[in-house]
mmCIF file of C-alpha atoms in Angstrom:
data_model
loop_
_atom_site.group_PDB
_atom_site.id
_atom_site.type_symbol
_atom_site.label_atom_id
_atom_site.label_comp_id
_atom_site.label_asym_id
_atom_site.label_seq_id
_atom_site.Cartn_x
_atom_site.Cartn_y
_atom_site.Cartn_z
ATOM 1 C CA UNK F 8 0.000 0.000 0.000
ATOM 2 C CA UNK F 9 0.907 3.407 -0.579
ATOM 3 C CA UNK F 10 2.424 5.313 2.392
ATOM 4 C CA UNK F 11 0.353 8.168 3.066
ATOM 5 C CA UNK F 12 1.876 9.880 5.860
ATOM 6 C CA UNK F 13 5.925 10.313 6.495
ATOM 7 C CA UNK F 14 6.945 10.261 10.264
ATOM 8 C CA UNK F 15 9.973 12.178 10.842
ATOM 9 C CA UNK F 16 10.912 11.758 14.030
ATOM 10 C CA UNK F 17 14.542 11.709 15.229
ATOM 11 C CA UNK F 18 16.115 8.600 17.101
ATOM 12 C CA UNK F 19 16.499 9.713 20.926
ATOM 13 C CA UNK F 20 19.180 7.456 22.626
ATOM 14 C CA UNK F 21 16.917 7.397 26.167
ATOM 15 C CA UNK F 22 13.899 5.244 25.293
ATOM 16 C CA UNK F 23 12.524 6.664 28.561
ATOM 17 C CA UNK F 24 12.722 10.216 27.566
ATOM 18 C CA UNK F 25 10.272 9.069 24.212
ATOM 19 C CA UNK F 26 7.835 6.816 25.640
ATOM 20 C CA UNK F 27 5.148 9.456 26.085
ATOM 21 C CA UNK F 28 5.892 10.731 22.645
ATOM 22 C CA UNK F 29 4.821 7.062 21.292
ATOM 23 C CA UNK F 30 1.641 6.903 23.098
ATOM 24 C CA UNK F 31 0.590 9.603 21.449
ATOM 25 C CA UNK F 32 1.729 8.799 18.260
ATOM 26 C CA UNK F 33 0.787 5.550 18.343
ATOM 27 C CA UNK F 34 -2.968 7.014 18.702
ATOM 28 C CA UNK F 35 -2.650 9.601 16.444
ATOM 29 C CA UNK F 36 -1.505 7.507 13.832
ATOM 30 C CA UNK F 37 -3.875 4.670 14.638
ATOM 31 C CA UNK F 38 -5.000 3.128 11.009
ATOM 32 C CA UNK F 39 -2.576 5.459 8.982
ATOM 33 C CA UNK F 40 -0.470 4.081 6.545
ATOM 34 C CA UNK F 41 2.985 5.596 7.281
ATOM 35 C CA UNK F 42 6.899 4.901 6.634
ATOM 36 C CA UNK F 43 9.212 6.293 9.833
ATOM 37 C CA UNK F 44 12.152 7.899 9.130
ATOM 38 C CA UNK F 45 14.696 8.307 13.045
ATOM 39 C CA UNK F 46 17.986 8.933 11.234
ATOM 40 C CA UNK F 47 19.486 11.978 9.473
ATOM 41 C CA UNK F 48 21.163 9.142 6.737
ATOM 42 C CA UNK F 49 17.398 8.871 5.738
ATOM 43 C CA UNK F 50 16.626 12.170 5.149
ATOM 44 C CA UNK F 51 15.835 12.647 1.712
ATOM 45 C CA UNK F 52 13.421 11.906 -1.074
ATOM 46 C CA UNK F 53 10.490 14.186 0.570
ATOM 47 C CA UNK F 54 9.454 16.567 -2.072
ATOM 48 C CA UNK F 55 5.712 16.289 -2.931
ATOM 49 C CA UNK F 56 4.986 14.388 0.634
ATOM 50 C CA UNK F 57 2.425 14.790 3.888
ATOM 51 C CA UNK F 58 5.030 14.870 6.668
ATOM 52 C CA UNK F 59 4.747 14.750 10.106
ATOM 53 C CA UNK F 60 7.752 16.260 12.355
ATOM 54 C CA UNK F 61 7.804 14.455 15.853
ATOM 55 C CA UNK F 62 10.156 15.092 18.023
ATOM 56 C CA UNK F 63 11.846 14.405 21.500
ATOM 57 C CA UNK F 64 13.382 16.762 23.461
ATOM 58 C CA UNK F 65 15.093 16.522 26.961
ATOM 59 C CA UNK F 66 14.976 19.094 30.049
ATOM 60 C CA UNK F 67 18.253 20.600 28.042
ATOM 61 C CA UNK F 68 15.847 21.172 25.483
ATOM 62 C CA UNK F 69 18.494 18.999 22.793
ATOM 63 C CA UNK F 70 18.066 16.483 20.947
ATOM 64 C CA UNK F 71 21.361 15.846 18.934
ATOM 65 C CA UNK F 72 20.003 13.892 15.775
ATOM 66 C CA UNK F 73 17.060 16.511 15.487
ATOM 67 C CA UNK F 74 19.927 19.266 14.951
ATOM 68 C CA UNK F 75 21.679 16.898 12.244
ATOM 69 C CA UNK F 76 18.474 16.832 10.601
ATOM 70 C CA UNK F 77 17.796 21.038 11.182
ATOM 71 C CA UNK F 78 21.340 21.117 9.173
ATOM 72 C CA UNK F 79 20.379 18.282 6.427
ATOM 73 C CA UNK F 80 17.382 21.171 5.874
ATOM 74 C CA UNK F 81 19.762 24.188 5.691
ATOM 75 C CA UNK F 82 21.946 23.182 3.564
ATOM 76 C CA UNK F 83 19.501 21.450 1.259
ATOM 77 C CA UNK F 84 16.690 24.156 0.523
ATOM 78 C CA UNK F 85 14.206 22.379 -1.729
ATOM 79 C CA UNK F 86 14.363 19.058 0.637
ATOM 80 C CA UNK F 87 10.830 19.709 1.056
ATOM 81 C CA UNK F 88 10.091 21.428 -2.055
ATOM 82 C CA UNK F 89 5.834 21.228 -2.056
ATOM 83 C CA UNK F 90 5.549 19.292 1.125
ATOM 84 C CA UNK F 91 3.216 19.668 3.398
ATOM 85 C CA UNK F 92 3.724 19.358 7.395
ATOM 86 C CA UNK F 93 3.193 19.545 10.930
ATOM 87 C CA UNK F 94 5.523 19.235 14.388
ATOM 88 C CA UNK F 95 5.257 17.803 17.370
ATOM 89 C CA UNK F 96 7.077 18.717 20.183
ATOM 90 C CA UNK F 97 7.541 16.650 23.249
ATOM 91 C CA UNK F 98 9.279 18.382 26.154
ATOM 92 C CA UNK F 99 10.699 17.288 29.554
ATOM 93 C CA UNK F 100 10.872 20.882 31.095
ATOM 94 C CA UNK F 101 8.581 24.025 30.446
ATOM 95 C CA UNK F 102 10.756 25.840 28.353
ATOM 96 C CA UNK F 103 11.925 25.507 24.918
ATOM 97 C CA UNK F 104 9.378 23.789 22.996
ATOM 98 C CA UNK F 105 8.028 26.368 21.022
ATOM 99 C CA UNK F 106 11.450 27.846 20.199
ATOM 100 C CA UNK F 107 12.297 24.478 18.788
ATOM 101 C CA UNK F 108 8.847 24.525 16.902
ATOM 102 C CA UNK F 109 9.557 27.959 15.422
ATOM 103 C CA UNK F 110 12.890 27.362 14.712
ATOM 104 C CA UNK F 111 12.273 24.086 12.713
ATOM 105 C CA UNK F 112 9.234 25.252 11.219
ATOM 106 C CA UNK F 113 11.273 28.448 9.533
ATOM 107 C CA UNK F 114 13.931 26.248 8.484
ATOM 108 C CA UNK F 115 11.659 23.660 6.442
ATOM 109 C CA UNK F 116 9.463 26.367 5.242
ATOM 110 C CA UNK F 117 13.051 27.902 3.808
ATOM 111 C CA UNK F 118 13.655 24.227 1.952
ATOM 112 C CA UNK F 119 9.921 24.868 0.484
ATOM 113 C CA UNK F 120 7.639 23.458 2.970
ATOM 114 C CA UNK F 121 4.114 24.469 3.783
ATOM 115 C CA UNK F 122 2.609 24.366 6.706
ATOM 116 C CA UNK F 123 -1.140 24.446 7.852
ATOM 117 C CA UNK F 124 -2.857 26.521 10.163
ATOM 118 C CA UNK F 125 -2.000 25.619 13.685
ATOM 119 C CA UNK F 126 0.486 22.902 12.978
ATOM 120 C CA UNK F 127 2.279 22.716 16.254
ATOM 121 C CA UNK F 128 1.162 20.227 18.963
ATOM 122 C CA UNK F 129 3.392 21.205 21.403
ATOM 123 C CA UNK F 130 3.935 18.703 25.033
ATOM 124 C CA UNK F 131 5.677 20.181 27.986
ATOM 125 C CA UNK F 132 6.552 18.179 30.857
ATOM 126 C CA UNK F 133 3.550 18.975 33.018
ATOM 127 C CA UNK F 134 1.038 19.390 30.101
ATOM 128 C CA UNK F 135 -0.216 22.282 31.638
ATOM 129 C CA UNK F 136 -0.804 23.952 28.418
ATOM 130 C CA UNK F 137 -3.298 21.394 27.698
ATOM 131 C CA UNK F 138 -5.431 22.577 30.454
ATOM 132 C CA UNK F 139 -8.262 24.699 28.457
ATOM 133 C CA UNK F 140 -8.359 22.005 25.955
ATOM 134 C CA UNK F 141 -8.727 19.154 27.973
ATOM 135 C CA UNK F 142 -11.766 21.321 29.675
ATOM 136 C CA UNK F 143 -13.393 22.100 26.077
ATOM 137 C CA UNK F 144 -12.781 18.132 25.584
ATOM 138 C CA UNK F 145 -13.990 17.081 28.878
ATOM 139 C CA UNK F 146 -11.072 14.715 29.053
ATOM 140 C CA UNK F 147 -7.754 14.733 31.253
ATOM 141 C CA UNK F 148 -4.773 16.427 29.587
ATOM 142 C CA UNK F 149 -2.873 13.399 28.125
ATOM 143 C CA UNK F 150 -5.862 12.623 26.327
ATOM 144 C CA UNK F 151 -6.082 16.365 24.946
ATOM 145 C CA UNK F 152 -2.794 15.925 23.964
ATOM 146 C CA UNK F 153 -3.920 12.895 22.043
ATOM 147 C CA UNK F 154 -6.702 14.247 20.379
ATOM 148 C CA UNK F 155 -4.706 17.100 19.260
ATOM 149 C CA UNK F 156 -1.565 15.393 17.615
ATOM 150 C CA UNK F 157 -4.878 13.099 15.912
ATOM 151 C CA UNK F 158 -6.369 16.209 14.583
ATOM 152 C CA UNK F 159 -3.102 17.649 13.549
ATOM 153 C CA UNK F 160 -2.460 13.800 11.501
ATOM 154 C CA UNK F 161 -5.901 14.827 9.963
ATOM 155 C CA UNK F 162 -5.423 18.633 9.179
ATOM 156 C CA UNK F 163 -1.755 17.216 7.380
ATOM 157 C CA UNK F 164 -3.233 14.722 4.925
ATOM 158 C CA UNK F 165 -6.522 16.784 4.055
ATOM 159 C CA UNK F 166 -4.773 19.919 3.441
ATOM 160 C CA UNK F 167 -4.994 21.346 -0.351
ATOM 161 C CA UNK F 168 -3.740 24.612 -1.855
ATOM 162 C CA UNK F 169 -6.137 27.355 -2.155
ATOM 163 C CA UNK F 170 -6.097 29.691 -5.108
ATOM 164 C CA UNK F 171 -8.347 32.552 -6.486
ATOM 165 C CA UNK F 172 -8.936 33.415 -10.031
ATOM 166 C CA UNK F 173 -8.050 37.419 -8.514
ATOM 167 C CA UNK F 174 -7.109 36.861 -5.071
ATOM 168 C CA UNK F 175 -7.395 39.709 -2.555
ATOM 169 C CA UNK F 176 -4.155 40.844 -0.889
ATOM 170 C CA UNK F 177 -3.946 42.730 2.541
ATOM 171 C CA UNK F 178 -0.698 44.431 3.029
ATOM 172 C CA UNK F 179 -0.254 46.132 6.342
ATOM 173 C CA UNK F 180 3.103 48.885 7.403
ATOM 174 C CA UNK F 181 3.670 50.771 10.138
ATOM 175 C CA UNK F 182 6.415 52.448 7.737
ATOM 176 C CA UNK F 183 7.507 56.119 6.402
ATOM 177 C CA UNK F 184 7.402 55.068 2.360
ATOM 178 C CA UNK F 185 9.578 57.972 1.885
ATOM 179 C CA UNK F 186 12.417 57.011 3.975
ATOM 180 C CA UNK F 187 11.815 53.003 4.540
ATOM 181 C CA UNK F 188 13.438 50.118 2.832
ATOM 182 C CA UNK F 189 10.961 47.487 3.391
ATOM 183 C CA UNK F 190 8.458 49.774 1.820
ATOM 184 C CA UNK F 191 10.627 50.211 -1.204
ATOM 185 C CA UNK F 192 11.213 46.606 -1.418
ATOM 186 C CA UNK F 193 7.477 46.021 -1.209
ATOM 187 C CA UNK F 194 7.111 48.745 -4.247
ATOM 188 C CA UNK F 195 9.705 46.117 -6.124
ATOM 189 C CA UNK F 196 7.561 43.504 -4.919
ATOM 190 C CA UNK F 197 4.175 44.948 -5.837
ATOM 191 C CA UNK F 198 4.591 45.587 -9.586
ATOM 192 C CA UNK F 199 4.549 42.070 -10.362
ATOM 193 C CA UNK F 200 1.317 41.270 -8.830
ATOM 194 C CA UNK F 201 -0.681 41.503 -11.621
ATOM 195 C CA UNK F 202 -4.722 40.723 -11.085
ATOM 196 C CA UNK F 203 -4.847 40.734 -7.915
ATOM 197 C CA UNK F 204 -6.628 43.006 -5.323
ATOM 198 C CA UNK F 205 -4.502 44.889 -3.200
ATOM 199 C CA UNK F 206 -5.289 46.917 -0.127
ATOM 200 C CA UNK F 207 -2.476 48.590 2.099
ATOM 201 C CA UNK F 208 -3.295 50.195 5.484
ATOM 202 C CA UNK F 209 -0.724 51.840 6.938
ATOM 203 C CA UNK F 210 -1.022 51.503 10.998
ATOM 204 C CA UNK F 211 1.356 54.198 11.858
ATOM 205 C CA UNK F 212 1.568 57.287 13.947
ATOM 206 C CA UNK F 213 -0.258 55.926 17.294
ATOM 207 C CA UNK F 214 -3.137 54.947 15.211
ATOM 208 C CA UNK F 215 -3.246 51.338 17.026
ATOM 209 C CA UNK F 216 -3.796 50.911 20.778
ATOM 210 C CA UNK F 217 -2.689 47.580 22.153
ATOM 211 C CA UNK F 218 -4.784 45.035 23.552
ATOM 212 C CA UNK F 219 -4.966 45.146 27.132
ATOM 213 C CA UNK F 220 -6.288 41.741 27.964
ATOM 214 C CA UNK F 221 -9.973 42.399 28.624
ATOM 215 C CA UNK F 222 -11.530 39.641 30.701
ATOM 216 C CA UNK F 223 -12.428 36.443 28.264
ATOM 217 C CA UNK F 224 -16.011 37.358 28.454
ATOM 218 C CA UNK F 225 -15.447 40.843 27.509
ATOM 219 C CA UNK F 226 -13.521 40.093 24.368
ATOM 220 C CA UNK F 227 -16.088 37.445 23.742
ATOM 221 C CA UNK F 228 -18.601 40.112 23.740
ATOM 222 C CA UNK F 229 -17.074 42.588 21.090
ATOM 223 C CA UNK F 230 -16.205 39.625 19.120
ATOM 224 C CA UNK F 231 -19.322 38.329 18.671
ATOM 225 C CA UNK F 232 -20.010 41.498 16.685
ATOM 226 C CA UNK F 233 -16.300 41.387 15.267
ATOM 227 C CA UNK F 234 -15.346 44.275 17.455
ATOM 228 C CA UNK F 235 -12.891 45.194 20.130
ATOM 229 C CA UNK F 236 -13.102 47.553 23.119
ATOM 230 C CA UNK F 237 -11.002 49.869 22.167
ATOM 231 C CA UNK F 238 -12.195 49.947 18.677
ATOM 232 C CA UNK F 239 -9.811 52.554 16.369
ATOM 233 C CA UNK F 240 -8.363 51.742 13.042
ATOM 234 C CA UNK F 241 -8.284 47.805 13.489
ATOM 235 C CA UNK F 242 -11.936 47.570 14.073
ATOM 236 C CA UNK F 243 -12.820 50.219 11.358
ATOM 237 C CA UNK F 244 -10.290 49.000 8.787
ATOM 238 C CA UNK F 245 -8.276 46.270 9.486
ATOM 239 C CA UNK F 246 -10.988 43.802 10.537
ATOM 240 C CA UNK F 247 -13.203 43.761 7.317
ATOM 241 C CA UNK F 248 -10.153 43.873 5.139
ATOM 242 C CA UNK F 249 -8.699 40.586 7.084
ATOM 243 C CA UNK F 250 -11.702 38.730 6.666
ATOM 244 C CA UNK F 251 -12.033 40.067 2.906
ATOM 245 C CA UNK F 252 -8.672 38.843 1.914
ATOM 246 C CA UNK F 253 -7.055 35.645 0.652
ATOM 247 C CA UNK F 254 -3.698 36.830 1.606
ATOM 248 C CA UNK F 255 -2.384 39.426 4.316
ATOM 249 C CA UNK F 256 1.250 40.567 3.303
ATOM 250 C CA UNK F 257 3.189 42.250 6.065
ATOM 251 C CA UNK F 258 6.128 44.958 6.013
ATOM 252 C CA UNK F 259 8.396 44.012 8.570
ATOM 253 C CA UNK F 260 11.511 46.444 9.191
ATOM 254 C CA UNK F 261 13.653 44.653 11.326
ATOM 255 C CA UNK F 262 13.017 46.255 15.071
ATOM 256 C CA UNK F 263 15.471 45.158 17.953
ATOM 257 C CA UNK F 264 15.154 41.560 16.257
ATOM 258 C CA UNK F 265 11.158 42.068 16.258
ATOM 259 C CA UNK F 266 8.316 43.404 14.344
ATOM 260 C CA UNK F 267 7.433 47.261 15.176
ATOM 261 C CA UNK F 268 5.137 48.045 18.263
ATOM 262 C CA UNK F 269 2.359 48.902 15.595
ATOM 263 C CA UNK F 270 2.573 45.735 13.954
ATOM 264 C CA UNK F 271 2.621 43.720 17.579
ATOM 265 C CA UNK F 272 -0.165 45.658 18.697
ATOM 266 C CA UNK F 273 -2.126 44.361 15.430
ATOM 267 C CA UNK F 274 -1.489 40.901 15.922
ATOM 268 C CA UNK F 275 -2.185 41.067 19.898
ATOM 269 C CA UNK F 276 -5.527 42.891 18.694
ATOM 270 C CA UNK F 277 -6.264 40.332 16.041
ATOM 271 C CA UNK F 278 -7.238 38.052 19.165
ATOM 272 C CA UNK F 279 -10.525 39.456 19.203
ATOM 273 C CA UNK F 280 -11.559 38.751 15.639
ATOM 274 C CA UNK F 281 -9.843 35.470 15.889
ATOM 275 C CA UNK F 282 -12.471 34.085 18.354
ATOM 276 C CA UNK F 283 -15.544 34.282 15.730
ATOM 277 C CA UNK F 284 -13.098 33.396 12.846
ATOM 278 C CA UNK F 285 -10.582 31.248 11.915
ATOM 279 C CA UNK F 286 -8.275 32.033 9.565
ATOM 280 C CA UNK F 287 -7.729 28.551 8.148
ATOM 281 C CA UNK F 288 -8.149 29.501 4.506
ATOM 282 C CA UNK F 289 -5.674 32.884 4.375
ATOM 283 C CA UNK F 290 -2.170 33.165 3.807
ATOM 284 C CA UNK F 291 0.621 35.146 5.527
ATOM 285 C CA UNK F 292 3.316 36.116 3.839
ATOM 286 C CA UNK F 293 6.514 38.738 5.411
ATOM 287 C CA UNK F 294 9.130 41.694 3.743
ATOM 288 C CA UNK F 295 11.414 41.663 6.475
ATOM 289 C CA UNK F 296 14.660 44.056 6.269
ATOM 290 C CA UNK F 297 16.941 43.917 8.847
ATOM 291 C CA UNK F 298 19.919 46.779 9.203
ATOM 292 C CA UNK F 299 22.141 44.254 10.371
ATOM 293 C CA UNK F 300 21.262 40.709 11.129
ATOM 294 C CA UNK F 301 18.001 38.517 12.470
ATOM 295 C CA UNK F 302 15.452 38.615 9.852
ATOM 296 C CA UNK F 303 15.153 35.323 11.023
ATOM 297 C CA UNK F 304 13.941 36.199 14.320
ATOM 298 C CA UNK F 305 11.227 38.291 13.128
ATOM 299 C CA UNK F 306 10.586 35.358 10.154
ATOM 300 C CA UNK F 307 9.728 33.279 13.746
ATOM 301 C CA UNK F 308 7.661 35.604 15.554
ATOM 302 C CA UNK F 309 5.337 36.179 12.099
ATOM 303 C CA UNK F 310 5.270 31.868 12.207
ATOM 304 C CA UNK F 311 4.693 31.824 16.246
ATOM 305 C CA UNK F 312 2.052 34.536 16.159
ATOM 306 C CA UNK F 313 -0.102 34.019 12.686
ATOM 307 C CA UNK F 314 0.283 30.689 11.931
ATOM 308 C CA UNK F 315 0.771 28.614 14.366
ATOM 309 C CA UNK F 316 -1.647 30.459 16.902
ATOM 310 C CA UNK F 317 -4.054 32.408 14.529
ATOM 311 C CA UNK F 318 -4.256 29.751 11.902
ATOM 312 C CA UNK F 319 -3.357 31.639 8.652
ATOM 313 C CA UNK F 320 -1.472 29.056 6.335
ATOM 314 C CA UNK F 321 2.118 29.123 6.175
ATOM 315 C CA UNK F 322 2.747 29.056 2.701
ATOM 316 C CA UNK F 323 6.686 27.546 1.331
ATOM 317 C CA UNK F 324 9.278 30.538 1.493
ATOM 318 C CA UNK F 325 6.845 32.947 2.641
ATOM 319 C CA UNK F 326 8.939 35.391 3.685
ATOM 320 C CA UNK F 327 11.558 37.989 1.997
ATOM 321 C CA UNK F 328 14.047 39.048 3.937
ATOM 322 C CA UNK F 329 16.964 41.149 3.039
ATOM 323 C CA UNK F 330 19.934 43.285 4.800
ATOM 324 C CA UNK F 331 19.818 47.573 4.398
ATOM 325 C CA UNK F 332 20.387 50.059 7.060
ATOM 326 C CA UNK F 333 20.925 53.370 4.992
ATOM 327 C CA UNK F 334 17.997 54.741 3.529
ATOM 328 C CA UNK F 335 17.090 53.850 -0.041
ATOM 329 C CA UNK F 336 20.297 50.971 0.031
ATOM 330 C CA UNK F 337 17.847 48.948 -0.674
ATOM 331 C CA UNK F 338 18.113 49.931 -4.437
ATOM 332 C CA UNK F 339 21.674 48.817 -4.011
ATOM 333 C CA UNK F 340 21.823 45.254 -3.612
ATOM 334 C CA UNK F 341 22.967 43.024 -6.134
ATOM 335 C CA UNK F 342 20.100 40.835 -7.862
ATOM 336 C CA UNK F 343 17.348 43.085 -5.874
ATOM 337 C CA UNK F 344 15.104 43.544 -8.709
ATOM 338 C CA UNK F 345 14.912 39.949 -9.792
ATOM 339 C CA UNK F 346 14.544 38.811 -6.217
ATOM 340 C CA UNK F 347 11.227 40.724 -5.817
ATOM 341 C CA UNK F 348 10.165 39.582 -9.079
ATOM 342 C CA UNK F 349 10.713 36.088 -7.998
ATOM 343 C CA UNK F 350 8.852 36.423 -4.708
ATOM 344 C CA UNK F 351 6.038 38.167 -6.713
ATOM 345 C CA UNK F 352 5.371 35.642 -9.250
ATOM 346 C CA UNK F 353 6.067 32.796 -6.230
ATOM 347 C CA UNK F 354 3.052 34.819 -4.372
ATOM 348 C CA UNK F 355 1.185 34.328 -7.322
ATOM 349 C CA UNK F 356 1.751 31.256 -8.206
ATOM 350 C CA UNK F 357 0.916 30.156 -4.271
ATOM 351 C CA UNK F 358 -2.688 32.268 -4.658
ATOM 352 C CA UNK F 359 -3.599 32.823 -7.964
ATOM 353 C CA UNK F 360 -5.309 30.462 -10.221
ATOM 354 C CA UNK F 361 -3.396 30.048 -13.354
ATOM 355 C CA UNK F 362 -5.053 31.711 -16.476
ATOM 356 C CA UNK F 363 -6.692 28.723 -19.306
#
């Protein structure tokens, strides 16, 4: 029979350490057809395939064939070339999980994999983070964690490209366009998007108040109505353009190795719209520009915050990222032009239907 599913999931010398991790795989994958990969010597071969990350990690937080596999992916970026995936995480402390998820999750979207809404099931040693879950499940938390890495197995092999004959495209900046290099990259970017719908809102100037963590019945409230308490530009504009789009495109000048307050404030807001709607069915894609160094970092915090909490797909390579500090060097870099062309017509070809 055909293997449907590939388990990735690298060999852990303490069988101890992963026996938790194979009770819950063992019911998540219950009547899948599957072929297990556990060394980084195996490692290849997965264009075109439904993949499913698992791994181990220790209250150090390493696992050492994991990282031989994070450097298989790095220095072999189209590994993964159309894939589609999720991760598992399996902890022994509270910490680190999630910075392994985003880590990993950058990486193989770099070697061109795509990633669903939500597609971190992450375990730490407590399973405390299960709590709410196992109360919406009425079950303890092991079997929350169960039912999740289950639903994740089933979110994997169901998932199929979505694509608009003329997709709309959100882009939202927090930028001076006179002045800002992300902005002009975004200009490069923008004249290649041919039939599509575009929308920029600029979210500048103090135009955004932060969310301020209402009570969960309060938010509830407003977001029944797709409002927020403090209401403002992202009620009035951001809102119905998020749920009108297909894509939401974000300008991402590299801040102290993280998006700009405007832009955090955004995604914190978002929270209240995200109740009432899921976001399943969008794409996110990122123009980072760093002055110096971490694009990266911000690449992580878009993947932490939008997709693998609000649920907008992760799409291969969805990010742009690119070094300038003085104003307008930008223009300057070698290739620049055809790089935005690229990501423009990889966009579009990720969206758009193609013309008969």
């Amino acid at each position: 029979m055909k293997n449907e599913l590939i388990l990735v999931q690298p060999h852990c010398e303490e069988k101890q350490k992963t026996k938790r991790l194979e009770q819950v795989l063992q019911k998540a994958l219950e009547n899948i057809c599957y072929q297990k990969i556990t060394k980084e010597e195996e490692f290849k071969n997965l264009q075109n395939k439904k993949i499913l990350f698992a791994i181990s990690q220790g209250i150090s937080g390493i696992n050492l064939e994991y990282f031989r596999f994070l450097k298989k992916l790095r220095m072999n970026t189209n590994l993964l070339e159309n894939s589609v995936a999720g991760i598992i995480v399996d902890g022994e402390s509270e910490l680190f999980t999630k910075s392994i998820a985003r880590e990993f999750a950058f990486t193989a979207n770099q070697a061109g994999c795509t990633f669903p809404g939500r597609p971190l099931v992450e375990a730490t040693a407590s399973l405390q983070n299960f709590n709410v879950q196992a109360k919406i499940l009425e079950t303890d938390n092991i079997g929350a964690y169960k039912k999740s890495a289950r639903v994740l197995v089933e979110q994997i092999l169901s998932f199929s490209s979505i694509r608009k004959k003329q997709p709309n495209i959100l882009v939202l900046h927090a930028s001076n366009f006179k002045t800002s290099n992300t902005s002009q990259l975004w200009n490069m970017v923008k004249q290649h998007l041919t039939d599509c719908k575009i929308k920029e809102i600029s979210l500048r100037n103090g135009s955004v108040q932060d969310c301020s963590g209402c009570p969960y019945t309060m938010c509830m409230h407003f977001s029944s109505k797709s409002n927020c308490y403090y209401g403002g530009v992202i009620v009035d504009e951001v809102y119905p353009a998020i749920l009108e789009c297909d894509a939401l495109i974000l300008l991402c000048p590299n801040y102290n190795d993280a998006v700009s307050a405007n832009l955090c404030a955004f995604i914190n807001r978002l929270t209240a719209l995200f109740r009432k709607t899921r976001f399943y069915k969008k794409y996110i894609f990122g123009i980072i520009v760093s002055g110096y160094s971490g694009g990266d970092l911000v690449a992580e915090q878009l993947i932490s915050a939008l997709n693998m909490n609000k649920t907008f797909i992760l799409p291969s390579r969805f990010a742009l990222l690119e070094t300038a500090n003085d104003p307008s060097s930008i223009q300057k870099i070698e290739g620049i032009q055809r790089k935005a062309e690229n990501f423009a017509q990889h966009i579009l070809e990720t969206i758009k239907t193609e013309n008969i």
